[in-house]
Structures are given as C-alpha cells and as structure tokens.
Amino acid sequence: MSGKQILTTLVRIKGSSGEVVPVKSREPIDKELFIECSKALSRLYVGTPIKCGDLICQNILNTGVDIIATKNINKK
C-alpha cells in the first residue's frame, strides 16, 4: 500500500542559471506518481516575481492537484 503524501520539489526560474523556487502539491498525491510529477515539473521554467502560494502547475498529470510556490522570489 503506497498511500498519499505532499510532493515537494524545485522548479527552475526563467533566465536564471541555477536559481530555483521550492514548490509543493496543494493536496497529497499518490506516492507512485512522484517520479512522473517530478519529471513533468523539471521541464517547467517560471518567471519572476513569484509569491508564496502562486499557482505553478494546475492539475498536474490529470490528478486534480495543483502545484504551488512555497517561497517569494523577487524580480532580478
């Protein structure tokens, strides 16, 4: 039995070499989907500024769960 858990990971920021924003799933998702979700998020680049709670990815992999930012990132 795998269960569900909050996914936490990082998403890259557009135009930045190596800068990332921490993100998490708004609700728990199946642990079996963690690798696929991480792969999908690794292809994303987000623009700044970012506020904590901003929507990063809506309905990831058709799970009905949104991915949100967990940190403020100011425009550079």
Backbone as a printed PyTorch tensor [residue, N CA C, xyz], in Angstrom:
tensor([[[  0.8470,  -1.1900,   0.0000],
         [  0.0000,   0.0000,   0.0000],
         [  0.8880,   1.2490,   0.0000]],

        [[  0.7390,   2.0730,  -1.0060],
         [  1.6670,   3.2010,  -1.1440],
         [  1.2080,   4.4390,  -0.3910]],

        [[ -0.0610,   4.7610,  -0.4330],
         [ -0.5500,   5.9450,   0.2610],
         [ -0.3180,   7.2260,  -0.5070]],

        [[ -0.7120,   8.3150,   0.1310],
         [ -0.5740,   9.6310,  -0.4740],
         [  0.2750,  10.5080,   0.4250]],

        [[  0.9190,  11.4840,  -0.2130],
         [  1.7900,  12.3920,   0.5110],
         [  1.9010,  13.6960,  -0.2640]],

        [[  2.2550,  14.7720,   0.4420],
         [  2.5150,  16.0550,  -0.2130],
         [  3.8380,  15.9310,  -0.9760]],

        [[  3.8240,  16.2970,  -2.2620],
         [  5.0440,  16.2990,  -3.0690],
         [  5.7350,  17.6500,  -2.9000]],

        [[  7.0130,  17.6360,  -2.5760],
         [  7.8010,  18.8700,  -2.5260],
         [  8.9850,  18.7020,  -3.4720]],

        [[  9.2510,  19.7470,  -4.2510],
         [ 10.3560,  19.6950,  -5.2000],
         [ 10.7480,  21.1180,  -5.5700]],

        [[ 11.5410,  21.2600,  -6.6220],
         [ 12.0180,  22.5630,  -7.0810],
         [ 11.6690,  22.7550,  -8.5500]],

        [[ 11.3970,  24.0140,  -8.9300],
         [ 11.1410,  24.3680, -10.3310],
         [ 12.1120,  25.4850, -10.6970]],

        [[ 12.6950,  25.3830, -11.8810],
         [ 13.6780,  26.3810, -12.3270],
         [ 13.0160,  27.7230, -12.6800]],

        [[ 13.8160,  28.7660, -12.5590],
         [ 13.3580,  30.1230, -12.8710],
         [ 13.9260,  30.5350, -14.2200]],

        [[ 13.0430,  31.0960, -15.0640],
         [ 13.4200,  31.5520, -16.4090],
         [ 14.5700,  32.5450, -16.3680]],

        [[ 15.5170,  32.3760, -17.2890],
         [ 16.6030,  33.3400, -17.4390],
         [ 17.6110,  33.3240, -16.3050]],

        [[ 17.5650,  32.3010, -15.4670],
         [ 18.4900,  32.2270, -14.3440],
         [ 19.3170,  30.9610, -14.4530]],

        [[ 20.5890,  31.0650, -14.1750],
         [ 21.4010,  29.8530, -14.2220],
         [ 21.4510,  29.2540, -12.8250]],

        [[ 20.6630,  28.2530, -12.6220],
         [ 20.6920,  27.5370, -11.3550],
         [ 19.7420,  27.9990, -10.2770]],

        [[ 19.0410,  29.1220, -10.4720],
         [ 18.1160,  29.5590,  -9.4340],
         [ 16.8050,  28.7920,  -9.5580]],

        [[ 16.2520,  28.4060,  -8.4000],
         [ 15.0330,  27.6020,  -8.3740],
         [ 14.0520,  28.1650,  -7.3440]],

        [[ 12.7970,  27.7490,  -7.4690],
         [ 11.7750,  28.0950,  -6.4750],
         [ 11.2430,  26.7840,  -5.8870]],

        [[ 11.1520,  26.6940,  -4.5540],
         [ 10.5790,  25.4930,  -3.9510],
         [  9.0620,  25.4620,  -4.1670]],

        [[  8.5400,  24.2850,  -4.4550],
         [  7.1100,  24.1160,  -4.7020],
         [  6.6030,  22.8840,  -3.9600]],

        [[  5.2770,  22.8080,  -3.8070],
         [  4.6550,  21.6290,  -3.2020],
         [  3.2760,  21.4250,  -3.7940]],

        [[  2.7600,  20.2190,  -3.6210],
         [  1.3970,  19.9500,  -4.0730],
         [  0.4290,  20.5190,  -3.0390]],

        [[ -0.6900,  21.0490,  -3.5170],
         [ -1.6810,  21.6480,  -2.6300],
         [ -2.3530,  20.5780,  -1.7650]],

        [[ -2.4370,  19.3570,  -2.2910],
         [ -3.0460,  18.2310,  -1.5860],
         [ -2.1340,  17.0200,  -1.7530]],

        [[ -2.2890,  16.0120,  -0.8950],
         [ -1.4810,  14.8000,  -1.0630],
         [ -1.7830,  14.1060,  -2.3960]],

        [[ -0.7480,  13.5430,  -3.0060],
         [ -0.9170,  12.7570,  -4.2320],
         [ -0.2950,  11.3840,  -4.0240]],

        [[ -0.6830,  10.4350,  -4.8680],
         [ -0.1480,   9.0790,  -4.7530],
         [  1.3640,   9.0900,  -4.8690]],

        [[  2.0350,   8.4250,  -3.9450],
         [  3.4930,   8.3670,  -3.9720],
         [  4.0000,   7.7380,  -5.2700]],

        [[  3.1930,   6.8510,  -5.8490],
         [  3.5770,   6.2000,  -7.1090],
         [  3.7600,   7.2040,  -8.2420]],

        [[  3.1390,   8.3810,  -8.1290],
         [  3.2140,   9.4060,  -9.1850],
         [  4.3500,  10.4050,  -8.9710]],

        [[  5.0730,  10.2950,  -7.8590],
         [  6.1100,  11.2820,  -7.5410],
         [  7.1500,  11.4220,  -8.6460]],

        [[  7.6480,  10.3180,  -9.1780],
         [  8.7010,  10.3950, -10.2030],
         [  8.1660,  11.0510, -11.4670]],

        [[  6.9750,  10.6490, -11.9120],
         [  6.3940,  11.2490, -13.1220],
         [  6.1010,  12.7370, -12.9130]],

        [[  5.6000,  13.0970, -11.7550],
         [  5.3350,  14.5150, -11.4650],
         [  6.6350,  15.3080, -11.4540]],

        [[  7.6730,  14.7470, -10.8550],
         [  8.9690,  15.4310, -10.8180],
         [  9.5350,  15.6240, -12.2160]],

        [[  9.3710,  14.6140, -13.0740],
         [  9.8310,  14.7360, -14.4640],
         [  9.0870,  15.8580, -15.1790]],

        [[  7.7650,  15.9280, -15.0040],
         [  6.9590,  16.9740, -15.6510],
         [  7.3890,  18.3530, -15.1490]],

        [[  7.6030,  18.4890, -13.8410],
         [  7.9950,  19.7830, -13.2740],
         [  9.4160,  20.1740, -13.6670]],

        [[ 10.2650,  19.1980, -13.9640],
         [ 11.6400,  19.5130, -14.3550],
         [ 11.6920,  20.1820, -15.7270]],

        [[ 10.6220,  20.0640, -16.4920],
         [ 10.5680,  20.7040, -17.8170],
         [  9.9960,  22.1200, -17.7450]],

        [[  9.5500,  22.5410, -16.5640],
         [  8.9500,  23.8680, -16.3990],
         [  9.9890,  24.9240, -16.0440]],

        [[  9.7590,  26.1230, -16.5460],
         [ 10.5100,  27.3090, -16.1330],
         [  9.4740,  28.3660, -15.7860]],

        [[  9.6230,  29.0150, -14.6330],
         [  8.6610,  30.0390, -14.2300],
         [  9.3290,  31.4020, -14.2160]],

        [[  8.5330,  32.4210, -14.4880],
         [  9.0380,  33.7910, -14.4750],
         [  8.8570,  34.4310, -13.1130]],

        [[  9.6800,  35.4390, -12.8310],
         [  9.5650,  36.1720, -11.5710],
         [  8.7630,  37.4450, -11.8080]],

        [[  8.2070,  38.0750, -10.8120],
         [  8.2540,  37.6980,  -9.3960],
         [  7.2690,  36.5570,  -9.0860]],

        [[  7.5660,  35.8210,  -8.0350],
         [  6.7220,  34.7160,  -7.5870],
         [  6.3760,  34.9670,  -6.1240]],

        [[  5.1190,  34.7870,  -5.7800],
         [  4.6860,  34.9230,  -4.3890],
         [  4.3520,  33.5460,  -3.8300]],

        [[  4.5920,  33.3770,  -2.5710],
         [  4.2370,  32.1300,  -1.8940],
         [  2.7490,  31.8570,  -2.1210]],

        [[  2.4290,  30.6650,  -2.5810],
         [  1.0320,  30.3120,  -2.8630],
         [  0.6470,  30.4680,  -4.3200]],

        [[  1.5270,  31.0800,  -5.1430],
         [  1.2330,  31.2180,  -6.5800],
         [  1.0970,  29.8470,  -7.2330]],

        [[  0.1690,  29.7610,  -8.1740],
         [ -0.0300,  28.5210,  -8.9230],
         [  1.1160,  28.3310,  -9.9100]],

        [[  1.7900,  27.1910,  -9.8240],
         [  2.9110,  26.8800, -10.7070],
         [  2.4610,  25.9080, -11.7950]],

        [[  1.6740,  24.9220, -11.4200],
         [  1.1830,  23.9260, -12.3660],
         [ -0.2130,  23.4880, -11.9240]],

        [[ -1.1800,  23.6670, -12.8080],
         [ -2.5560,  23.3030, -12.4870],
         [ -2.8350,  21.8620, -12.9080]],

        [[ -3.4650,  21.1010, -12.0290],
         [ -3.9230,  19.7480, -12.3490],
         [ -2.7980,  18.8730, -12.9060]],

        [[ -1.7140,  18.7510, -12.1590],
         [ -0.5520,  18.0070, -12.6480],
         [ -0.9170,  16.5560, -12.9790]],

        [[ -0.5300,  16.1220, -14.1680],
         [ -0.7810,  14.7660, -14.6670],
         [ -2.2320,  14.3220, -14.4890]],

        [[ -3.1540,  15.2710, -14.6360],
         [ -4.5930,  14.9910, -14.5030],
         [ -4.9710,  14.3630, -13.1700]],

        [[ -4.2480,  14.7360, -12.1120],
         [ -4.5570,  14.2220, -10.7810],
         [ -5.5990,  15.0820, -10.0770]],

        [[ -5.8380,  16.2890, -10.6230],
         [ -6.7370,  17.2320,  -9.9570],
         [ -6.0330,  18.0300,  -8.8810]],

        [[ -4.7110,  17.8370,  -8.7480],
         [ -3.9320,  18.5100,  -7.7080],
         [ -3.0510,  19.5930,  -8.3470]],

        [[ -3.0560,  20.7760,  -7.7320],
         [ -2.2410,  21.8890,  -8.2070],
         [ -0.9030,  21.9180,  -7.4800]],

        [[  0.1090,  22.4590,  -8.1630],
         [  1.4380,  22.6650,  -7.5690],
         [  1.5870,  24.1670,  -7.3140]],

        [[  1.9710,  24.5280,  -6.0840],
         [  2.0850,  25.9390,  -5.7080],
         [  3.4910,  26.2560,  -5.1880]],

        [[  3.8590,  27.5380,  -5.3290],
         [  5.1550,  28.0170,  -4.8170],
         [  5.1080,  28.0890,  -3.2980]],

        [[  6.2570,  27.8570,  -2.6580],
         [  6.3150,  27.9380,  -1.1890],
         [  7.2820,  29.0170,  -0.7140]],

        [[  7.7000,  29.8940,  -1.6480],
         [  8.6350,  30.9640,  -1.2850],
         [  8.4310,  32.1520,  -2.2170]],

        [[  8.6550,  33.3530,  -1.7080],
         [  8.6220,  34.5470,  -2.5470],
         [  9.9610,  34.6980,  -3.2580]],

        [[  9.8980,  34.9740,  -4.5630],
         [ 11.1090,  35.2520,  -5.3470],
         [ 10.8790,  36.5950,  -6.0460]],

        [[ 11.7250,  37.5700,  -5.7450],
         [ 11.5830,  38.8970,  -6.3470],
         [ 12.2130,  38.9230,  -7.7290]],

        [[ 11.7330,  39.8670,  -8.5360],
         [ 12.2890,  40.0560,  -9.8680],
         [ 13.7210,  40.5640,  -9.7500]],

        [[ 14.6030,  40.0650, -10.6030],
         [ 16.0100,  40.5000, -10.5560],
         [ 16.2700,  41.5530, -11.5830]]])
